[in-house]
PDB file of C-alpha atoms in Angstrom:
ATOM      1  CA  MET A 834     111.960 106.119  68.486  1.00  0.00           C
ATOM      2  CA  LYS A 835     112.784 104.252  71.700  1.00  0.00           C
ATOM      3  CA  MET A 836     110.041 102.606  73.670  1.00  0.00           C
ATOM      4  CA  PRO A 837     108.680 105.161  76.216  1.00  0.00           C
ATOM      5  CA  LEU A 838     109.228 103.084  79.363  1.00  0.00           C
ATOM      6  CA  ASN A 839     107.999 105.750  81.776  1.00  0.00           C
ATOM      7  CA  ALA A 840     104.793 106.069  79.780  1.00  0.00           C
ATOM      8  CA  LEU A 841     104.404 102.292  79.737  1.00  0.00           C
ATOM      9  CA  ARG A 842     104.858 102.167  83.519  1.00  0.00           C
ATOM     10  CA  ALA A 843     102.256 104.905  83.956  1.00  0.00           C
ATOM     11  CA  PHE A 844      99.816 103.004  81.733  1.00  0.00           C
ATOM     12  CA  ALA A 845     100.365  99.763  83.657  1.00  0.00           C
ATOM     13  CA  THR A 846      99.650 101.589  86.928  1.00  0.00           C
ATOM     14  CA  VAL A 847      96.479 103.124  85.489  1.00  0.00           C
ATOM     15  CA  TYR A 848      95.394  99.680  84.313  1.00  0.00           C
ATOM     16  CA  ALA A 849      96.116  98.132  87.709  1.00  0.00           C
ATOM     17  CA  HIS A 850      94.259 100.852  89.653  1.00  0.00           C
ATOM     18  CA  GLY A 851      91.492 101.521  87.155  1.00  0.00           C
ATOM     19  CA  GLY A 852      91.941 105.277  87.314  1.00  0.00           C
ATOM     20  CA  ILE A 853      94.332 108.120  86.614  1.00  0.00           C
ATOM     21  CA  ARG A 854      94.164 109.842  90.005  1.00  0.00           C
ATOM     22  CA  SER A 855      94.805 106.665  91.980  1.00  0.00           C
ATOM     23  CA  ALA A 856      97.657 105.799  89.627  1.00  0.00           C
ATOM     24  CA  ALA A 857      99.136 109.261  90.177  1.00  0.00           C
ATOM     25  CA  ARG A 858      99.063 108.710  93.947  1.00  0.00           C
ATOM     26  CA  GLU A 859     100.789 105.367  93.519  1.00  0.00           C
ATOM     27  CA  LEU A 860     103.483 106.907  91.288  1.00  0.00           C
ATOM     28  CA  GLY A 861     103.879 110.041  93.410  1.00  0.00           C
ATOM     29  CA  ILE A 862     103.198 112.442  90.514  1.00  0.00           C
ATOM     30  CA  VAL A 863     100.345 114.774  89.574  1.00  0.00           C
ATOM     31  CA  HIS A 864      97.500 113.272  87.572  1.00  0.00           C
ATOM     32  CA  SER A 865      98.150 115.596  84.621  1.00  0.00           C
ATOM     33  CA  SER A 866     101.573 113.959  84.244  1.00  0.00           C
ATOM     34  CA  VAL A 867      99.903 110.545  84.063  1.00  0.00           C
ATOM     35  CA  SER A 868      97.579 111.845  81.361  1.00  0.00           C
ATOM     36  CA  ARG A 869     100.550 113.150  79.363  1.00  0.00           C
ATOM     37  CA  HIS A 870     102.247 109.746  79.646  1.00  0.00           C
ATOM     38  CA  LEU A 871      99.116 108.034  78.330  1.00  0.00           C
ATOM     39  CA  ALA A 872      98.896 110.440  75.389  1.00  0.00           C
ATOM     40  CA  GLU A 873     102.584 109.860  74.656  1.00  0.00           C
ATOM     41  CA  LEU A 874     102.117 106.095  74.654  1.00  0.00           C
ATOM     42  CA  GLU A 875      99.068 106.257  72.410  1.00  0.00           C
ATOM     43  CA  ALA A 876     100.949 108.511  69.971  1.00  0.00           C
ATOM     44  CA  TRP A 877     103.917 106.140  69.948  1.00  0.00           C
ATOM     45  CA  LEU A 878     101.693 103.109  69.336  1.00  0.00           C
ATOM     46  CA  GLY A 879      99.359 104.852  66.912  1.00  0.00           C
ATOM     47  CA  VAL A 880      96.239 103.365  68.558  1.00  0.00           C
ATOM     48  CA  ARG A 881      93.803 104.415  71.271  1.00  0.00           C
ATOM     49  CA  LEU A 882      94.223 102.666  74.624  1.00  0.00           C
ATOM     50  CA  ILE A 883      91.609 104.532  76.662  1.00  0.00           C
ATOM     51  CA  SER A 884      87.974 104.495  75.636  1.00  0.00           C
ATOM     52  CA  ASP A 885      85.865 107.654  75.745  1.00  0.00           C
ATOM     53  CA  ALA A 886      83.083 105.705  77.467  1.00  0.00           C
ATOM     54  CA  ALA A 887      83.088 105.718  81.281  1.00  0.00           C
ATOM     55  CA  GLY A 888      82.876 102.390  83.081  1.00  0.00           C
ATOM     56  CA  ARG A 889      82.241 101.306  86.665  1.00  0.00           C
ATOM     57  CA  ARG A 890      85.905 101.858  87.509  1.00  0.00           C
ATOM     58  CA  GLY A 891      85.806 105.404  86.127  1.00  0.00           C
ATOM     59  CA  ILE A 892      87.891 104.509  83.094  1.00  0.00           C
ATOM     60  CA  THR A 893      87.539 101.872  80.369  1.00  0.00           C
ATOM     61  CA  PHE A 894      90.058 100.533  77.907  1.00  0.00           C
ATOM     62  CA  THR A 895      89.865  99.755  74.220  1.00  0.00           C
ATOM     63  CA  PRO A 896      90.497  96.128  73.197  1.00  0.00           C
ATOM     64  CA  GLN A 897      94.076  97.157  72.407  1.00  0.00           C
ATOM     65  CA  GLY A 898      94.359  98.803  75.838  1.00  0.00           C
ATOM     66  CA  GLU A 899      93.048  95.693  77.579  1.00  0.00           C
ATOM     67  CA  ALA A 900      95.546  93.489  75.752  1.00  0.00           C
ATOM     68  CA  LEU A 901      98.448  95.803  76.517  1.00  0.00           C
ATOM     69  CA  GLY A 902      97.311  96.185  80.128  1.00  0.00           C
ATOM     70  CA  ARG A 903      97.264  92.431  80.725  1.00  0.00           C
ATOM     71  CA  ALA A 904     100.660  92.039  79.050  1.00  0.00           C
ATOM     72  CA  THR A 905     102.317  94.841  81.023  1.00  0.00           C
ATOM     73  CA  MET A 906     100.904  93.551  84.329  1.00  0.00           C
ATOM     74  CA  SER A 907     102.246  90.091  83.602  1.00  0.00           C
ATOM     75  CA  SER A 908     105.627  91.488  82.586  1.00  0.00           C
ATOM     76  CA  PHE A 909     105.952  93.660  85.688  1.00  0.00           C
ATOM     77  CA  ARG A 910     105.098  90.681  87.904  1.00  0.00           C
ATOM     78  CA  ASP A 911     107.864  88.721  86.170  1.00  0.00           C
ATOM     79  CA  ILE A 912     110.276  91.606  86.816  1.00  0.00           C
ATOM     80  CA  GLU A 913     109.263  91.728  90.506  1.00  0.00           C
ATOM     81  CA  ARG A 914     109.895  87.997  90.851  1.00  0.00           C
ATOM     82  CA  ALA A 915     113.276  88.369  89.165  1.00  0.00           C
ATOM     83  CA  VAL A 916     114.235  91.268  91.446  1.00  0.00           C
ATOM     84  CA  THR A 917     113.199  89.266  94.506  1.00  0.00           C
ATOM     85  CA  ALA A 918     115.297  86.346  93.310  1.00  0.00           C
ATOM     86  CA  VAL A 919     118.310  88.619  92.842  1.00  0.00           C
ATOM     87  CA  GLN A 920     117.811  90.070  96.324  1.00  0.00           C
ATOM     88  CA  GLU A 921     117.533  86.634  97.874  1.00  0.00           C
ATOM     89  CA  SER A 922     120.702  85.538  96.101  1.00  0.00           C
ATOM     90  CA  ARG A 923     122.739  88.280  97.747  1.00  0.00           C
ATOM     91  CA  SER A 924     125.944  87.203  99.360  1.00  0.00           C
ATOM     92  CA  GLY A 925     125.314  85.215 102.513  1.00  0.00           C
ATOM     93  CA  ARG A 926     127.644  87.681 104.218  1.00  0.00           C
ATOM     94  CA  SER A 927     125.212  90.586 103.766  1.00  0.00           C
ATOM     95  CA  VAL A 928     122.573  90.959 106.510  1.00  0.00           C
ATOM     96  CA  THR A 929     120.105  93.832 106.836  1.00  0.00           C
ATOM     97  CA  ILE A 930     118.415  94.470 110.184  1.00  0.00           C
ATOM     98  CA  SER A 931     115.384  96.707 110.589  1.00  0.00           C
ATOM     99  CA  THR A 932     114.628  98.162 114.007  1.00  0.00           C
ATOM    100  CA  ALA A 933     113.228 101.167 115.871  1.00  0.00           C
ATOM    101  CA  PRO A 934     115.403 104.308 116.178  1.00  0.00           C
ATOM    102  CA  SER A 935     115.757 104.146 119.976  1.00  0.00           C
ATOM    103  CA  PHE A 936     116.763 100.497 120.006  1.00  0.00           C
ATOM    104  CA  ALA A 937     119.218 101.036 117.156  1.00  0.00           C
ATOM    105  CA  ALA A 938     120.919 103.971 118.862  1.00  0.00           C
ATOM    106  CA  ARG A 939     120.828 102.724 122.453  1.00  0.00           C
ATOM    107  CA  TRP A 940     121.317  98.965 122.271  1.00  0.00           C
ATOM    108  CA  LEU A 941     122.220  97.642 118.836  1.00  0.00           C
ATOM    109  CA  LEU A 942     124.746 100.172 117.541  1.00  0.00           C
ATOM    110  CA  PRO A 943     127.042 100.069 120.619  1.00  0.00           C
ATOM    111  CA  ARG A 944     127.237  96.273 120.296  1.00  0.00           C
ATOM    112  CA  LEU A 945     127.885  96.010 116.561  1.00  0.00           C
ATOM    113  CA  PRO A 946     131.685  96.216 117.022  1.00  0.00           C
ATOM    114  CA  ARG A 947     131.425  93.001 119.057  1.00  0.00           C
ATOM    115  CA  LEU A 948     129.563  91.374 116.183  1.00  0.00           C
ATOM    116  CA  GLU A 949     132.266  92.483 113.757  1.00  0.00           C
ATOM    117  CA  GLN A 950     134.956  91.028 116.011  1.00  0.00           C
ATOM    118  CA  ALA A 951     133.103  87.735 116.420  1.00  0.00           C
ATOM    119  CA  HIS A 952     132.084  87.444 112.744  1.00  0.00           C
ATOM    120  CA  PRO A 953     134.354  89.656 110.607  1.00  0.00           C
ATOM    121  CA  HIS A 954     133.055  88.082 107.393  1.00  0.00           C
ATOM    122  CA  LEU A 955     129.546  89.516 107.881  1.00  0.00           C
ATOM    123  CA  GLU A 956     128.389  92.785 106.293  1.00  0.00           C
ATOM    124  CA  VAL A 957     125.632  94.126 108.551  1.00  0.00           C
ATOM    125  CA  SER A 958     123.399  97.058 107.609  1.00  0.00           C
ATOM    126  CA  VAL A 959     120.819  98.680 109.881  1.00  0.00           C
ATOM    127  CA  VAL A 960     117.591 100.230 108.603  1.00  0.00           C
ATOM    128  CA  VAL A 961     115.720 102.469 111.047  1.00  0.00           C
ATOM    129  CA  ASP A 962     112.028 101.735 110.580  1.00  0.00           C
ATOM    130  CA  GLN A 963     109.252 101.038 113.067  1.00  0.00           C
ATOM    131  CA  LYS A 964     106.891  99.344 110.612  1.00  0.00           C
ATOM    132  CA  ILE A 965     106.621  95.573 110.793  1.00  0.00           C
ATOM    133  CA  ASP A 966     105.470  95.175 107.163  1.00  0.00           C
ATOM    134  CA  ASN A 967     108.871  96.130 105.735  1.00  0.00           C
ATOM    135  CA  LEU A 968     109.823  92.460 106.074  1.00  0.00           C
ATOM    136  CA  GLN A 969     107.679  91.709 103.035  1.00  0.00           C
ATOM    137  CA  THR A 970     109.796  93.813 100.661  1.00  0.00           C
ATOM    138  CA  GLY A 971     112.579  91.242 100.362  1.00  0.00           C
ATOM    139  CA  ASP A 972     115.478  93.547 101.251  1.00  0.00           C
ATOM    140  CA  ILE A 973     115.192  93.115 105.057  1.00  0.00           C
ATOM    141  CA  ASP A 974     116.516  89.887 106.584  1.00  0.00           C
ATOM    142  CA  LEU A 975     115.186  90.355 110.111  1.00  0.00           C
ATOM    143  CA  ALA A 976     113.593  92.965 112.315  1.00  0.00           C
ATOM    144  CA  ILE A 977     113.929  93.711 116.012  1.00  0.00           C
ATOM    145  CA  ARG A 978     110.725  95.183 117.373  1.00  0.00           C
ATOM    146  CA  MET A 979     109.799  96.796 120.683  1.00  0.00           C
ATOM    147  CA  GLY A 980     106.346  96.133 122.092  1.00  0.00           C
ATOM    148  CA  ARG A 981     103.901  93.418 122.945  1.00  0.00           C
ATOM    149  CA  GLY A 982     104.286  90.770 120.269  1.00  0.00           C
ATOM    150  CA  PRO A 983     103.855  88.514 118.519  1.00  0.00           C
ATOM    151  CA  TRP A 984     102.513  90.223 115.413  1.00  0.00           C
ATOM    152  CA  PRO A 985     100.524  88.620 112.574  1.00  0.00           C
ATOM    153  CA  ASP A 986     102.017  87.839 109.161  1.00  0.00           C
ATOM    154  CA  VAL A 987     105.584  87.443 110.507  1.00  0.00           C
ATOM    155  CA  LYS A 988     107.446  84.788 112.474  1.00  0.00           C
ATOM    156  CA  CYS A 989     108.155  86.170 115.951  1.00  0.00           C
ATOM    157  CA  GLU A 990     110.244  85.028 118.880  1.00  0.00           C
ATOM    158  CA  PRO A 991     111.035  86.962 122.064  1.00  0.00           C
ATOM    159  CA  LEU A 992     114.538  88.380 122.351  1.00  0.00           C
ATOM    160  CA  MET A 993     114.647  90.188 125.705  1.00  0.00           C
ATOM    161  CA  ASP A 994     112.490  91.173 128.621  1.00  0.00           C
ATOM    162  CA  GLU A 995     112.390  94.674 130.083  1.00  0.00           C
ATOM    163  CA  ILE A 996     111.794  96.646 133.264  1.00  0.00           C
ATOM    164  CA  LEU A 997     111.058 100.319 133.805  1.00  0.00           C
ATOM    165  CA  TYR A 998     112.389 102.518 136.601  1.00  0.00           C
ATOM    166  CA  PRO A 999     112.936 106.241 137.295  1.00  0.00           C
ATOM    167  CA  VAL A1000     116.192 107.907 136.256  1.00  0.00           C
ATOM    168  CA  MET A1001     117.441 111.473 136.518  1.00  0.00           C
ATOM    169  CA  SER A1002     120.579 113.507 136.024  1.00  0.00           C
ATOM    170  CA  PRO A1003     123.047 113.716 138.930  1.00  0.00           C
ATOM    171  CA  ALA A1004     122.478 117.487 139.151  1.00  0.00           C
ATOM    172  CA  LEU A1005     118.699 117.105 139.401  1.00  0.00           C
ATOM    173  CA  PHE A1006     119.161 114.284 141.913  1.00  0.00           C
ATOM    174  CA  GLU A1007     121.085 116.640 144.180  1.00  0.00           C
ATOM    175  CA  ALA A1008     118.740 119.589 143.565  1.00  0.00           C
ATOM    176  CA  SER A1009     115.730 117.400 144.437  1.00  0.00           C
ATOM    177  CA  GLY A1010     117.167 116.418 147.817  1.00  0.00           C
ATOM    178  CA  ARG A1011     118.503 113.010 146.750  1.00  0.00           C
ATOM    179  CA  PRO A1012     115.125 111.216 146.501  1.00  0.00           C
ATOM    180  CA  THR A1013     115.038 107.533 147.517  1.00  0.00           C
ATOM    181  CA  GLN A1014     111.296 106.842 147.911  1.00  0.00           C
ATOM    182  CA  PRO A1015     108.350 107.259 145.501  1.00  0.00           C
ATOM    183  CA  ALA A1016     106.897 110.014 147.696  1.00  0.00           C
ATOM    184  CA  ASP A1017     110.133 111.973 147.235  1.00  0.00           C
ATOM    185  CA  LEU A1018     109.174 112.569 143.595  1.00  0.00           C
ATOM    186  CA  LEU A1019     106.230 114.775 144.550  1.00  0.00           C
ATOM    187  CA  GLY A1020     106.759 118.179 142.999  1.00  0.00           C
ATOM    188  CA  THR A1021     109.539 116.918 140.702  1.00  0.00           C
ATOM    189  CA  ARG A1022     109.198 117.414 136.950  1.00  0.00           C
ATOM    190  CA  LEU A1023     108.413 114.215 135.058  1.00  0.00           C
ATOM    191  CA  VAL A1024     109.506 113.330 131.524  1.00  0.00           C
ATOM    192  CA  HIS A1025     107.109 111.100 129.582  1.00  0.00           C
ATOM    193  CA  ASP A1026     107.511 108.555 126.806  1.00  0.00           C
ATOM    194  CA  ARG A1027     104.523 108.578 124.434  1.00  0.00           C
ATOM    195  CA  ASP A1028     104.789 104.794 124.282  1.00  0.00           C
ATOM    196  CA  PRO A1029     101.734 103.632 126.297  1.00  0.00           C
ATOM    197  CA  HIS A1030     103.706 100.592 127.507  1.00  0.00           C
ATOM    198  CA  ALA A1031     106.173 102.878 129.308  1.00  0.00           C
ATOM    199  CA  SER A1032     103.758 105.192 131.123  1.00  0.00           C
ATOM    200  CA  TRP A1033     104.250 106.858 134.487  1.00  0.00           C
ATOM    201  CA  GLU A1034     100.672 105.890 135.313  1.00  0.00           C
ATOM    202  CA  ALA A1035     101.622 102.201 135.326  1.00  0.00           C
ATOM    203  CA  TRP A1036     104.502 102.966 137.702  1.00  0.00           C
ATOM    204  CA  ARG A1037     102.312 105.104 140.006  1.00  0.00           C
ATOM    205  CA  GLN A1038      99.675 102.385 140.257  1.00  0.00           C
ATOM    206  CA  LEU A1039     102.320  99.962 141.527  1.00  0.00           C
ATOM    207  CA  HIS A1040     104.395 102.225 143.747  1.00  0.00           C
ATOM    208  CA  GLY A1041     102.465 105.441 144.373  1.00  0.00           C
ATOM    209  CA  PRO A1042     102.069 107.895 145.791  1.00  0.00           C
ATOM    210  CA  ALA A1043      98.475 108.346 144.649  1.00  0.00           C
ATOM    211  CA  SER A1044      98.973 112.122 144.656  1.00  0.00           C
ATOM    212  CA  LEU A1045     101.854 111.973 142.153  1.00  0.00           C
ATOM    213  CA  ASP A1046     100.779 114.100 139.180  1.00  0.00           C
ATOM    214  CA  VAL A1047     101.538 111.968 136.125  1.00  0.00           C
ATOM    215  CA  SER A1048      99.646 114.236 133.736  1.00  0.00           C
ATOM    216  CA  ALA A1049     102.169 117.091 133.767  1.00  0.00           C
ATOM    217  CA  GLY A1050     105.575 117.194 132.138  1.00  0.00           C
ATOM    218  CA  SER A1051     107.263 117.025 128.746  1.00  0.00           C
ATOM    219  CA  ARG A1052     106.426 114.217 126.330  1.00  0.00           C
ATOM    220  CA  PHE A1053     108.683 112.695 123.705  1.00  0.00           C
ATOM    221  CA  SER A1054     108.002 110.293 120.867  1.00  0.00           C
ATOM    222  CA  SER A1055     110.973 107.982 121.423  1.00  0.00           C
ATOM    223  CA  SER A1056     112.766 106.361 124.342  1.00  0.00           C
ATOM    224  CA  ASP A1057     116.041 107.838 123.109  1.00  0.00           C
ATOM    225  CA  LEU A1058     114.687 111.386 123.342  1.00  0.00           C
ATOM    226  CA  VAL A1059     113.255 110.641 126.782  1.00  0.00           C
ATOM    227  CA  LEU A1060     116.686 109.592 128.041  1.00  0.00           C
ATOM    228  CA  ARG A1061     118.419 112.542 126.385  1.00  0.00           C
ATOM    229  CA  ALA A1062     115.981 114.901 128.123  1.00  0.00           C
ATOM    230  CA  ALA A1063     116.714 113.210 131.454  1.00  0.00           C
ATOM    231  CA  VAL A1064     120.483 113.535 130.934  1.00  0.00           C
ATOM    232  CA  GLN A1065     119.980 117.249 130.312  1.00  0.00           C
ATOM    233  CA  GLY A1066     118.166 117.600 133.641  1.00  0.00           C
ATOM    234  CA  GLN A1067     114.725 118.285 132.190  1.00  0.00           C
ATOM    235  CA  GLY A1068     113.058 115.960 134.698  1.00  0.00           C
ATOM    236  CA  VAL A1069     112.735 112.423 136.011  1.00  0.00           C
ATOM    237  CA  ALA A1070     112.202 109.869 133.238  1.00  0.00           C
ATOM    238  CA  LEU A1071     110.729 106.397 133.437  1.00  0.00           C
ATOM    239  CA  ALA A1072     113.463 104.534 131.614  1.00  0.00           C
ATOM    240  CA  ARG A1073     113.728 101.216 129.854  1.00  0.00           C
ATOM    241  CA  HIS A1074     116.570  99.398 131.589  1.00  0.00           C
ATOM    242  CA  ARG A1075     117.970  97.935 128.364  1.00  0.00           C
ATOM    243  CA  LEU A1076     118.274 101.379 126.803  1.00  0.00           C
ATOM    244  CA  ALA A1077     119.376 103.334 129.881  1.00  0.00           C
ATOM    245  CA  VAL A1078     121.942 100.967 131.363  1.00  0.00           C
ATOM    246  CA  ASP A1079     124.935 102.497 129.544  1.00  0.00           C
ATOM    247  CA  ASP A1080     124.059 106.027 130.725  1.00  0.00           C
ATOM    248  CA  ILE A1081     123.695 104.729 134.273  1.00  0.00           C
ATOM    249  CA  ALA A1082     127.041 102.927 134.079  1.00  0.00           C
ATOM    250  CA  SER A1083     128.760 106.088 132.814  1.00  0.00           C
ATOM    251  CA  GLY A1084     127.194 108.273 135.502  1.00  0.00           C
ATOM    252  CA  ALA A1085     125.197 110.392 133.039  1.00  0.00           C
ATOM    253  CA  LEU A1086     122.040 109.189 134.807  1.00  0.00           C
ATOM    254  CA  VAL A1087     121.331 107.984 138.313  1.00  0.00           C
ATOM    255  CA  ARG A1088     118.655 105.598 139.481  1.00  0.00           C
ATOM    256  CA  PRO A1089     117.238 107.184 142.642  1.00  0.00           C
ATOM    257  CA  ILE A1090     114.663 104.556 143.724  1.00  0.00           C
ATOM    258  CA  LYS A1091     116.295 101.150 143.482  1.00  0.00           C
ATOM    259  CA  ASP A1092     113.455  98.741 144.154  1.00  0.00           C
ATOM    260  CA  ALA A1093     110.475 100.398 142.394  1.00  0.00           C
ATOM    261  CA  VAL A1094     110.170  98.844 138.933  1.00  0.00           C
ATOM    262  CA  VAL A1095     107.538  97.927 136.363  1.00  0.00           C
ATOM    263  CA  VAL A1096     108.116  94.510 134.792  1.00  0.00           C
ATOM    264  CA  LEU A1097     107.165  94.449 131.117  1.00  0.00           C
ATOM    265  CA  GLY A1098     108.114  90.845 130.353  1.00  0.00           C
ATOM    266  CA  ALA A1099     108.993  90.082 126.727  1.00  0.00           C
ATOM    267  CA  ALA A1100     109.431  93.551 125.253  1.00  0.00           C
ATOM    268  CA  TYR A1101     111.881  93.024 122.360  1.00  0.00           C
ATOM    269  CA  TRP A1102     111.218  90.545 119.586  1.00  0.00           C
ATOM    270  CA  ILE A1103     112.970  89.096 116.579  1.00  0.00           C
ATOM    271  CA  ALA A1104     110.622  89.157 113.591  1.00  0.00           C
ATOM    272  CA  LEU A1105     111.286  87.187 110.402  1.00  0.00           C
ATOM    273  CA  PRO A1106     109.557  86.972 107.019  1.00  0.00           C
ATOM    274  CA  LEU A1107     106.767  84.429 107.051  1.00  0.00           C
ATOM    275  CA  HIS A1108     107.289  82.926 103.604  1.00  0.00           C
ATOM    276  CA  ARG A1109     111.026  83.257 103.118  1.00  0.00           C
ATOM    277  CA  ASN A1110     113.879  81.080 104.333  1.00  0.00           C
ATOM    278  CA  VAL A1111     116.370  82.655 106.720  1.00  0.00           C
ATOM    279  CA  ARG A1112     119.741  83.005 105.027  1.00  0.00           C
ATOM    280  CA  SER A1113     122.880  81.724 106.730  1.00  0.00           C
ATOM    281  CA  GLY A1114     124.234  85.172 107.582  1.00  0.00           C
ATOM    282  CA  ALA A1115     120.961  86.177 109.190  1.00  0.00           C
ATOM    283  CA  SER A1116     120.916  82.965 111.236  1.00  0.00           C
ATOM    284  CA  THR A1117     124.381  83.820 112.545  1.00  0.00           C
ATOM    285  CA  VAL A1118     123.217  87.302 113.539  1.00  0.00           C
ATOM    286  CA  ILE A1119     120.128  85.924 115.285  1.00  0.00           C
ATOM    287  CA  THR A1120     122.277  83.547 117.341  1.00  0.00           C
ATOM    288  CA  TRP A1121     124.581  86.445 118.235  1.00  0.00           C
ATOM    289  CA  LEU A1122     121.646  88.668 119.233  1.00  0.00           C
ATOM    290  CA  LYS A1123     120.373  86.001 121.596  1.00  0.00           C
ATOM    291  CA  GLU A1124     123.827  85.666 123.136  1.00  0.00           C
ATOM    292  CA  GLN A1125     123.998  89.431 123.676  1.00  0.00           C
ATOM    293  CA  ALA A1126     120.523  89.450 125.192  1.00  0.00           C
ATOM    294  CA  ALA A1127     121.464  86.687 127.624  1.00  0.00           C
ATOM    295  CA  TYR A1128     124.758  88.418 128.445  1.00  0.00           C
ATOM    296  CA  SER A1129     122.951  91.643 129.350  1.00  0.00           C
ATOM    297  CA  ASP A1130     120.094  90.028 131.294  1.00  0.00           C
ATOM    298  CA  THR A1131     118.100  92.486 133.353  1.00  0.00           C
ATOM    299  CA  VAL A1132     119.627  93.294 136.707  1.00  0.00           C
ATOM    300  CA  ILE A1133     117.105  94.776 139.130  1.00  0.00           C
TER     301      ILE A1133
END
């Protein structure tokens, strides 16, 4: 009979967590399945691994269970180290970038053909993920994050600054009487980004009018959705320049109030693993990203 590897993995997880229910959560299966795996392993070995006596952790192990638990934990750690080594020995041409959905769709993806032209030997993959801790998994070379960095447990350096300003569809611009001053937005529908760093309240405090109702209007969970809603004429959006500039250039959006902006400063960051060397391909991409950021410097 072949070694029951799934049962052995379940046992190792139970040993690591000290309980069946917590192990089931870790494995993403019901706890009765974990119990069946344990029974299968005990039957295959012909010895008891789990003691009938309850301990402080809710479950105790027989001497045989303790020995097997320590051995499996050590073996799985060796496997993890080997997997990490294999990942880190990937071809220097392969680079994986993690970033937020809006930044990927609005800024990074349109520029990737330029990267391919400049560095045709690179194989760049993009993972859409807003979590910063994915850098610790070993399969992400670098992350581009939106927000107020730096963040702990990663190496951070600013990539680009940002400004915010109102945008709207050409049709809504005409229907609203071609607004040119902050007061002209009174009575106009607003579109909101749930990102607190891109709030209409911050814009109103700088430019007014005090009576502008910034509590009403549709709210969206990403800058990309905010801009899509504005293109469709659903209201006036407070846009990130870096993400809206292509729609403005194409005429899909207009910028009605030219000189009323909110300056965010460093708003996009390159984040790198703290305890891992940057591979050559990733270094090339980082240099290219900085060149693109400088090329598209904010124009107010």
